[in-house]
CSV table of C-alpha atoms and ligand atoms in Angstrom, one decimal:
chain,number,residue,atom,x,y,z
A,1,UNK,CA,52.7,4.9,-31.4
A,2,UNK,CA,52.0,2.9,-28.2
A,3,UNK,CA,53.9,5.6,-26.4
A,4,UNK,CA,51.3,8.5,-27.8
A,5,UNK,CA,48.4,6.0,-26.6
A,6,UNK,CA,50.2,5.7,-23.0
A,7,UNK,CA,50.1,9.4,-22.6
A,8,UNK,CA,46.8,10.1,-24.0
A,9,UNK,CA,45.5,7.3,-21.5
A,10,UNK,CA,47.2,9.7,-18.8
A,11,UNK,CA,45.8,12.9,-20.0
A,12,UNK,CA,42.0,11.2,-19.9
A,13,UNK,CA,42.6,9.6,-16.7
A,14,UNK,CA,43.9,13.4,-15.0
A,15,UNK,CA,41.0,15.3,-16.7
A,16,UNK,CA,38.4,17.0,-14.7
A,17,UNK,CA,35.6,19.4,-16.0
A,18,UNK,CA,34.9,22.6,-14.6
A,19,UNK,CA,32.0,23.1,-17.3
A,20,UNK,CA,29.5,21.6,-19.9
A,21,UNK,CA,31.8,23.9,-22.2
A,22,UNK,CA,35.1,22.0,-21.0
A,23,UNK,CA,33.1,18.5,-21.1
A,24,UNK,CA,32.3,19.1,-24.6
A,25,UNK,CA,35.5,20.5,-25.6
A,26,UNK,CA,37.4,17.4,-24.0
A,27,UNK,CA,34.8,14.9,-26.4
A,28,UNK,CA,35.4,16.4,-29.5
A,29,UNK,CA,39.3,16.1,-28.7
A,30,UNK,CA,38.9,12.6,-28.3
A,31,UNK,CA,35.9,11.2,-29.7
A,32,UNK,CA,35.2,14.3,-32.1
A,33,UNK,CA,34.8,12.9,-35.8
A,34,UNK,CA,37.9,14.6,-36.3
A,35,UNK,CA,39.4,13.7,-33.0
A,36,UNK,CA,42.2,11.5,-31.5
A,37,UNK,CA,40.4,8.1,-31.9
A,38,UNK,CA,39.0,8.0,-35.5
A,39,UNK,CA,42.9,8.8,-36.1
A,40,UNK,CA,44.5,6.3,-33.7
A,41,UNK,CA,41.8,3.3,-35.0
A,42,UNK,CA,42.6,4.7,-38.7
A,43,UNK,CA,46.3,4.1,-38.0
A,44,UNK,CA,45.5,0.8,-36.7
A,45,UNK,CA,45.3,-0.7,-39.9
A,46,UNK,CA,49.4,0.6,-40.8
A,47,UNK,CA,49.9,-1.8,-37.3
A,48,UNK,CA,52.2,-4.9,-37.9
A,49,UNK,CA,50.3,-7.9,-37.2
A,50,UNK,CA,52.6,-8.7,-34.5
A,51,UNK,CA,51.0,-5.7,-32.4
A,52,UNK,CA,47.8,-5.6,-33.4
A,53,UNK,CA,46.7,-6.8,-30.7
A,54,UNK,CA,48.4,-5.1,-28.1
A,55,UNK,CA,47.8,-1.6,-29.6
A,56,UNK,CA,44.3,-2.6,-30.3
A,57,UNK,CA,43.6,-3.5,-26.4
A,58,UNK,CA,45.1,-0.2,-25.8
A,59,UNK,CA,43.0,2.2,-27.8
A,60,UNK,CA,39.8,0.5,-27.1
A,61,UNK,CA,40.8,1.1,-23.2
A,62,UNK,CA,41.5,4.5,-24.1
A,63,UNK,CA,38.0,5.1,-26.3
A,64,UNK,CA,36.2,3.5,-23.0
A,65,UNK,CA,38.0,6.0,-20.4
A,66,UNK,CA,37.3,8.9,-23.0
A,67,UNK,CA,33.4,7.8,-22.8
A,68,UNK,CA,33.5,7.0,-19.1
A,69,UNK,CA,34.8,10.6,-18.3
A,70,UNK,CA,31.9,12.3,-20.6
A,71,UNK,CA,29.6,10.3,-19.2
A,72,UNK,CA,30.3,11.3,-15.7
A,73,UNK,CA,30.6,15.2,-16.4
A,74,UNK,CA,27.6,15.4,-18.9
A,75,UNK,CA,24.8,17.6,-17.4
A,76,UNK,CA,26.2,17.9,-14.2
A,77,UNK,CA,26.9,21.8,-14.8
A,78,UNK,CA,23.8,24.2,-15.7
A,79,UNK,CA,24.4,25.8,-18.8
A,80,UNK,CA,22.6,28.8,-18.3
A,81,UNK,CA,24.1,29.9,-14.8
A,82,UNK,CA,27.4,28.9,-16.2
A,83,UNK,CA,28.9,32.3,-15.8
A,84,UNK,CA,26.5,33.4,-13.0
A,85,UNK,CA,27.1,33.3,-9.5
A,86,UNK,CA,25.4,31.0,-7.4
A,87,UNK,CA,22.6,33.4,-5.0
A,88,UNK,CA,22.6,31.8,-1.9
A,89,UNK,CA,19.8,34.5,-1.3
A,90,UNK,CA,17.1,32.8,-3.4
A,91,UNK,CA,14.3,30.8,-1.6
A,92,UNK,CA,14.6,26.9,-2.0
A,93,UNK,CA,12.9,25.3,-4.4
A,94,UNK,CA,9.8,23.4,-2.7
A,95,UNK,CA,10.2,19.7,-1.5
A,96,UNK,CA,7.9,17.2,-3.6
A,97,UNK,CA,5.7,16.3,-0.8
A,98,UNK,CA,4.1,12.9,-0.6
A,99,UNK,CA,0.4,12.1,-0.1
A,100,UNK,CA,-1.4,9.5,1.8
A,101,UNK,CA,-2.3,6.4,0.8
A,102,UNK,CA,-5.7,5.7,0.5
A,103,UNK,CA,-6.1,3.0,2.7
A,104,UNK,CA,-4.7,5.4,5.3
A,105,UNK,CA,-7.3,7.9,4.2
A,106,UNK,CA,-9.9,5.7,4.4
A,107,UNK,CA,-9.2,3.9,7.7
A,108,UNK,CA,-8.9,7.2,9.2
A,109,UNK,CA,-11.7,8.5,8.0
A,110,UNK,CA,-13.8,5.3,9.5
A,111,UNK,CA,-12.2,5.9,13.1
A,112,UNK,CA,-13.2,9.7,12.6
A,113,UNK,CA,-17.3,8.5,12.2
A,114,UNK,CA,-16.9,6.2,15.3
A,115,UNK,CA,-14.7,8.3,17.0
A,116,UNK,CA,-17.7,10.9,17.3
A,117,UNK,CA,-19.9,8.2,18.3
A,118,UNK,CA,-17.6,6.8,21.3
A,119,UNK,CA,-15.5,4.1,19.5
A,120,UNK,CA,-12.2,4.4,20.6
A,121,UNK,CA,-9.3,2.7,18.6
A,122,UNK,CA,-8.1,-1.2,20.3
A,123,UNK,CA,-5.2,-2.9,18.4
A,124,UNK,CA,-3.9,-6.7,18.7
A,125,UNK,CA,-1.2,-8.3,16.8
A,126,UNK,CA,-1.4,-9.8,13.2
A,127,UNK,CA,0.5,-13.1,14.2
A,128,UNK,CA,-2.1,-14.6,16.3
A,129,UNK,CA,-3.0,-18.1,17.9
A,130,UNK,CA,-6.0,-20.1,17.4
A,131,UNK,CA,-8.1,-19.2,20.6
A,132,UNK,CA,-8.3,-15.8,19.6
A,133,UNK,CA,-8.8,-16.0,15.8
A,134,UNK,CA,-10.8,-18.7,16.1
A,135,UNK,CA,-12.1,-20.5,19.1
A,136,UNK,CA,-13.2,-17.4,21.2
A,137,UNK,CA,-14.9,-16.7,18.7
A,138,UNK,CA,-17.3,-20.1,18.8
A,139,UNK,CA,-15.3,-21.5,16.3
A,140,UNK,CA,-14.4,-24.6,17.8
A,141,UNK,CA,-11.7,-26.8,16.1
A,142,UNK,CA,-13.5,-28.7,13.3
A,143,UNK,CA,-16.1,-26.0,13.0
A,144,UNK,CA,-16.8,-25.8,9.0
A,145,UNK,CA,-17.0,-22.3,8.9
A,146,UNK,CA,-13.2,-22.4,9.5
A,147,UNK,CA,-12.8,-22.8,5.9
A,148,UNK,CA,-15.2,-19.7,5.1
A,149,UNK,CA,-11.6,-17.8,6.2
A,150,UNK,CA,-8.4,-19.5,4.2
A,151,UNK,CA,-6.0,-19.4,6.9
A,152,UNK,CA,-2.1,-19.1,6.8
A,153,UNK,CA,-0.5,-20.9,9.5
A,154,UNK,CA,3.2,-20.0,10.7
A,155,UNK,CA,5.0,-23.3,9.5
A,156,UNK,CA,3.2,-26.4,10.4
A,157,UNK,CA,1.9,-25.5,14.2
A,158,UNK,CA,-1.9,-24.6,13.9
A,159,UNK,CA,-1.3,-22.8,16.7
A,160,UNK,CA,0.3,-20.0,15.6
A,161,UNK,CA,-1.2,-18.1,12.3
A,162,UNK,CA,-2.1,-14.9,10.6
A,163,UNK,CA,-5.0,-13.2,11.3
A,164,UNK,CA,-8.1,-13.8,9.3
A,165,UNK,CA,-10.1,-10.6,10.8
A,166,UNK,CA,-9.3,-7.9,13.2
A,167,UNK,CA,-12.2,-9.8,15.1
A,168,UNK,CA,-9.1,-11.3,16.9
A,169,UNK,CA,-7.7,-7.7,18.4
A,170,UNK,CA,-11.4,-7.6,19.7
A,171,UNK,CA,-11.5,-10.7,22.1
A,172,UNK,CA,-7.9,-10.0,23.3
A,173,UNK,CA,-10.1,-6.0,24.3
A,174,UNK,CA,-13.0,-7.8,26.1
A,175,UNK,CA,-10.4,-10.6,27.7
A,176,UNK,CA,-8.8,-7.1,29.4
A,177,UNK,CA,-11.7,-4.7,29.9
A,178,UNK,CA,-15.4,-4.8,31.4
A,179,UNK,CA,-18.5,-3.3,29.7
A,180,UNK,CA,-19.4,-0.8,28.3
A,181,UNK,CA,-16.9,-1.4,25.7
A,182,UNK,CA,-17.6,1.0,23.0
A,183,UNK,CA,-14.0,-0.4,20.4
A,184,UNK,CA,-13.2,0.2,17.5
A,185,UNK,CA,-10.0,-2.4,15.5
A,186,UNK,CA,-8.4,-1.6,12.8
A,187,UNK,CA,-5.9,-3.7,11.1
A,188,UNK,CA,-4.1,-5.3,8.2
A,189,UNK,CA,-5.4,-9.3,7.8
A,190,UNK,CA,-4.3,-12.1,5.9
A,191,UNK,CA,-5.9,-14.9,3.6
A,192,UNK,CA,-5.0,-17.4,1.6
A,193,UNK,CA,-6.8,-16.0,-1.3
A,194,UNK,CA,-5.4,-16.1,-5.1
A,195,UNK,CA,-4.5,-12.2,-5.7
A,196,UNK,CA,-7.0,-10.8,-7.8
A,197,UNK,CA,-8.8,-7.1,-9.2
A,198,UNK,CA,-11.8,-8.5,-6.4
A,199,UNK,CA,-9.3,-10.0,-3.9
A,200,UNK,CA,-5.8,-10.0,-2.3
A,201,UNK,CA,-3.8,-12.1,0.4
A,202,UNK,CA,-3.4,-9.3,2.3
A,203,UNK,CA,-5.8,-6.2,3.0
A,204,UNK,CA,-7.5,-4.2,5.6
A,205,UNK,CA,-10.0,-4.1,8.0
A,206,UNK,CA,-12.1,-2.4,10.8
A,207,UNK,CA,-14.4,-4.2,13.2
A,208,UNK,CA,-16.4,-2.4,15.7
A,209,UNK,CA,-17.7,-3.9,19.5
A,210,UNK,CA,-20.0,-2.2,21.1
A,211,UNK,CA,-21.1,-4.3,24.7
A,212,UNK,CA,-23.6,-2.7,27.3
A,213,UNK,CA,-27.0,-3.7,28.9
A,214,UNK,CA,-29.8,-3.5,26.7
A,215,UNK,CA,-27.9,-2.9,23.3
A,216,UNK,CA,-30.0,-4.3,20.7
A,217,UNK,CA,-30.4,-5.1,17.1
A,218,UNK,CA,-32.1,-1.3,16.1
A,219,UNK,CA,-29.2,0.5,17.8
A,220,UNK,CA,-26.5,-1.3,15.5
A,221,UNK,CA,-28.8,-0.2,12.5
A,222,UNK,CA,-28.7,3.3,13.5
A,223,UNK,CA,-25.1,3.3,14.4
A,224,UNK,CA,-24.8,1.4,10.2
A,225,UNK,CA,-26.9,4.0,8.8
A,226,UNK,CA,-25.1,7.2,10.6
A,227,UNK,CA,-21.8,5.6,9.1
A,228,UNK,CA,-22.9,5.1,6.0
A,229,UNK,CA,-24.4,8.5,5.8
A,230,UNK,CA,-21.3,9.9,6.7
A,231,UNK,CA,-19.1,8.0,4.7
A,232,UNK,CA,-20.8,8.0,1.4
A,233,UNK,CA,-23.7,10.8,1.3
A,234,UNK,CA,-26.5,12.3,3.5
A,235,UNK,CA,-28.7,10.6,0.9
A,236,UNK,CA,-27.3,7.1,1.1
A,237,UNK,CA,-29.5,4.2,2.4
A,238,UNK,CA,-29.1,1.2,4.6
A,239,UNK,CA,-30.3,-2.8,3.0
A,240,UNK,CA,-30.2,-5.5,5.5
A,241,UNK,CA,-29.8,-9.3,4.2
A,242,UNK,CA,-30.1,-11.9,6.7
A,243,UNK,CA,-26.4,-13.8,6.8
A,244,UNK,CA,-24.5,-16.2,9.0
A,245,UNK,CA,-21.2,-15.6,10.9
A,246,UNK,CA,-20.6,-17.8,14.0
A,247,UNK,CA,-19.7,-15.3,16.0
A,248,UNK,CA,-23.0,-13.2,15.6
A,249,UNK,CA,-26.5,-14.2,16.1
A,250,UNK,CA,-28.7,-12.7,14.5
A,251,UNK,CA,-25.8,-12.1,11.8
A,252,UNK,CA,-26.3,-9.7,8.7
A,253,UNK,CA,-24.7,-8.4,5.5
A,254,UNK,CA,-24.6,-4.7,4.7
A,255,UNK,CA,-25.3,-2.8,1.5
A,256,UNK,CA,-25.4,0.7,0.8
A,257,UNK,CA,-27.4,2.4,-2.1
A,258,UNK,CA,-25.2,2.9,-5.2
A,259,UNK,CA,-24.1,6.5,-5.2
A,260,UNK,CA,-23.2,6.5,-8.8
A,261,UNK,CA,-26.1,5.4,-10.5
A,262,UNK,CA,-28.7,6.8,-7.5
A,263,UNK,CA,-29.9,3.2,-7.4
A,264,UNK,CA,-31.0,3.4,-10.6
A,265,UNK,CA,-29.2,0.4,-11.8
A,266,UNK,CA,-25.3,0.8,-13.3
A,267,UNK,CA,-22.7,-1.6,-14.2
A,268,UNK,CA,-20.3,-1.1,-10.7
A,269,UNK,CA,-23.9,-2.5,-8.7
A,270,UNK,CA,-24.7,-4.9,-11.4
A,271,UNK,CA,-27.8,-3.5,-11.7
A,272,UNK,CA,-29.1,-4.1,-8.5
A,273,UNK,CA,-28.7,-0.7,-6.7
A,274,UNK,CA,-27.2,-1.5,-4.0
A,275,UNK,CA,-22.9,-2.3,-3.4
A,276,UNK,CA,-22.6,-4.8,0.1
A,277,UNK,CA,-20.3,-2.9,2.4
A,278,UNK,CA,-20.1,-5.1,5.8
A,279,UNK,CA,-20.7,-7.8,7.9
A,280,UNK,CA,-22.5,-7.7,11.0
A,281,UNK,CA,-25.1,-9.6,13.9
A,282,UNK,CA,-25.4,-9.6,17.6
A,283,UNK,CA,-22.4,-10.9,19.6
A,284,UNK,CA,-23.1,-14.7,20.0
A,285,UNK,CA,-23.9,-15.2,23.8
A,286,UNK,CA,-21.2,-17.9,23.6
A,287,UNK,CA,-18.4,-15.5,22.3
A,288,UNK,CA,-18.8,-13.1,25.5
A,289,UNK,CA,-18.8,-15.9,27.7
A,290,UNK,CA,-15.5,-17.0,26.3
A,291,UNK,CA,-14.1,-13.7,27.0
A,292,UNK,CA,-15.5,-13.2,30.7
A,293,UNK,CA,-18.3,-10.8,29.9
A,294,UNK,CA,-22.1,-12.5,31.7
A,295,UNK,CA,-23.7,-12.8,28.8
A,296,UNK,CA,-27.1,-12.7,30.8
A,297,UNK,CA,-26.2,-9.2,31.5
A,298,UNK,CA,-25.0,-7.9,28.4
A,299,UNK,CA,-25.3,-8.1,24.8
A,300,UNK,CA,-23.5,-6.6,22.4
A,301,UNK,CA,-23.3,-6.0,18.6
A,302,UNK,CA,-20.0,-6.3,16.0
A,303,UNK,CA,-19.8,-5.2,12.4
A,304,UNK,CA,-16.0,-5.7,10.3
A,305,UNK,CA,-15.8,-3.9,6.9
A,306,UNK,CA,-13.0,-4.1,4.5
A,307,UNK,CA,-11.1,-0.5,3.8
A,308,UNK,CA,-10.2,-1.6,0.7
A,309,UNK,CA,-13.6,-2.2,-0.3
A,310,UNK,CA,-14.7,1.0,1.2
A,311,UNK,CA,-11.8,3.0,-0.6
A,312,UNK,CA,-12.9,1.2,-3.8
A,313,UNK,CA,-16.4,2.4,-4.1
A,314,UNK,CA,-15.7,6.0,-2.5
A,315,UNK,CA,-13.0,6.9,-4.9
A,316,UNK,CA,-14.1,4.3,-7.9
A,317,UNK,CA,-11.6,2.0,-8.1
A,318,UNK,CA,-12.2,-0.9,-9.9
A,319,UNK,CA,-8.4,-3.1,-9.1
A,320,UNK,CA,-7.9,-3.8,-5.6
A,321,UNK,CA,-4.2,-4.3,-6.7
A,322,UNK,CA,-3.7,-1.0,-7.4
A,323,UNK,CA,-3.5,-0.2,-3.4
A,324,UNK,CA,-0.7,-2.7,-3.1
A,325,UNK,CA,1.7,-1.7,-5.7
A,326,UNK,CA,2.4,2.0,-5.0
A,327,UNK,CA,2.5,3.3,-8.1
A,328,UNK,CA,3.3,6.9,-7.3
A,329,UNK,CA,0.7,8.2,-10.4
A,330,UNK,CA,-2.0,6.8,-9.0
A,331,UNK,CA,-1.0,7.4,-5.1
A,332,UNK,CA,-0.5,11.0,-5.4
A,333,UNK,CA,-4.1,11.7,-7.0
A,334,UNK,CA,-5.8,11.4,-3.3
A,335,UNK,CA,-6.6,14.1,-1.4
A,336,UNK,CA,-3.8,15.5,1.1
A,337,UNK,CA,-6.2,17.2,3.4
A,338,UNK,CA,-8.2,14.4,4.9
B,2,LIG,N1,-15.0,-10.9,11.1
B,2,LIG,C1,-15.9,-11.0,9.9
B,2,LIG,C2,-15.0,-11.2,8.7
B,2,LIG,O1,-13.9,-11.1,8.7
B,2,LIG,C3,-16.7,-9.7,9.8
B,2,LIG,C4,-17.7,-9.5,10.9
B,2,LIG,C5,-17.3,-8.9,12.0
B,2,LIG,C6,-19.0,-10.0,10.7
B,2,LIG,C7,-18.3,-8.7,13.0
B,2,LIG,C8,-19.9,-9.9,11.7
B,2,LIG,C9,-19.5,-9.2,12.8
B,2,LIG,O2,-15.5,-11.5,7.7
């Protein structure tokens, strides 16, 4: 008996299956209800006790190879072709191609509007130190409004920490170059923030610096409402609410009409018509002083948007998670062409 088991172990072991036909053919041999285990586990029971358990640990080896084998030549042969020959003729099937991400869309779309208005792109690095996140940017150390920005430092040196804005890539670009500056930084950011549908640790901004002489408060409202027109509607209107930011004086927030509801009132504006899209002010005289510029001279204005927030209320998304865990159903339903 244990001799039959030994060489149908063998036989399972050497097989190899040129077809779904052969595959099939092979199961019902061995795992068939007619085939060679029902009869080896019904002859199990005429086993003396003594070798029960040796011919038991063989057959249920056996039953596992038999499975094992199926499993690996199941569906690997196409049924229909199974007699055809292969045309090595035909066109390729196409390639699933991947889409964007809609951050990507967005931020590019951003750079696109400023582009066309002389922004060019300025980039700085996400692990920063505390002069350039910070004190540049006339946030001395104990300043309150530290805390309006929930920092992560790199372990305990204050020194060295992530990014709160892209504000940062922006004093490392006046530190380097001389007005007119005309800059445009967009980056990933980090905050200590509990991850919610509203916010996340991690997201994405742009800034824009624009320094010359004379710039003044009504060019930075033209240069909002051109974005905003471009971004969201020729229709679209500009509301500016008086804010603070240290780094701007006079600072403001941003909101553009709701698109959805046509100001009317809806639930995504809360009923108020308008959806805040930025921040924004006149550089602080003491900011381009820390970075070289004569502030007597110059002035300058700054605005820093979140793309996330942008890509939100442009493609109505109402979880900011969503962006972050790459489900590929809702990636792939953004348009390839932008
Ligand atoms: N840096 C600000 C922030 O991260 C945004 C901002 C930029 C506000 C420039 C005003 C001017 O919130």
């Amino acid at each position: 008996m244990l001799e039959k088991v030994k060489e149908l172990l063998q036989e399972v072991e050497k097989f190899v299956s040129k077809s779904e036909k052969e595959t099939e053919e092979f199961r019902l041999k061995f795992l068939g209800k007619k085939g060679e285990m029902n009869a080896l586990f019904a002859a199990f029971k005429r086993v003396p006790n003594e070798n029960k358990k040796e011919f038991g640990e063989a057959i249920n080896a056996l039953k596992q190879n038999a499975q094992a084998k199926v499993d690996a030549f199941k569906g690997n042969f196409n049924t229909e072709n199974e007699n055809e020959e292969i045309d090595l003729s035909r066109p390729s099937s196409l390639d699933n191609l991947g889409s964007r991400h809609p951050i990507s869309l967005v931020r590019n779309q951003i750079v696109d509007i400023f582009n066309r208005i002389g922004f060019t792109v300025s980039e700085g690095p996400e692990i920063e130190d505390d002069w350039h996140n910070f004190s540049a940017l006339n946030l001395p150390e104990e300043h309150p409004a530290r805390d309006m920005q929930d920092t992560f430092f790199i372990q305990t040196n204050p020194d060295v920490l992530l990014r709160t804005h892209t504000s940062s890539a922006q004093v490392r670009y006046m530190e380097g170059n001389k007005p007119p500056i005309r800059t445009l930084s967009p980056g990933r950011v980090y905050r200590n923030e509990a991850i919610s549908a509203r916010a996340h640790c991690i997201f994405h901004q742009v800034e824009g610096l624009y320094i010359d002489e004379n710039v003044s408060f009504a060019d930075l409202k033209q240069a909002l409402l051109y974005f905003a027109k471009e971004m969201f509607g020729e229709k679209t209107k500009i509301r500016l609410r008086p804010s603070y930011f240290p780094f701007t004086e006079p600072s403001a927030e941003v909101d553009v009409s709701c698109n959805i509801c046509n100001s009317k009132g809806c639930n995504v504006c809360k009923y108020t018509g308008y959806l805040e899209i930025l921040g924004c002010g006149m550089v602080d005289p003491n900011v381009l002083e820390n970075c070289g510029i004569d502030s007597k001279k110059y002035t300058g204005y700054a605005f820093g948007m979140g793309i996330e927030r942008i890509a939100m209320l442009k493609y109505g998304v109402k979880d900011l998670r969503l962006f972050f865990e790459n489900d590929v159903r809702f990636l792939k339903q953004f348009d390839k062409s932008i």
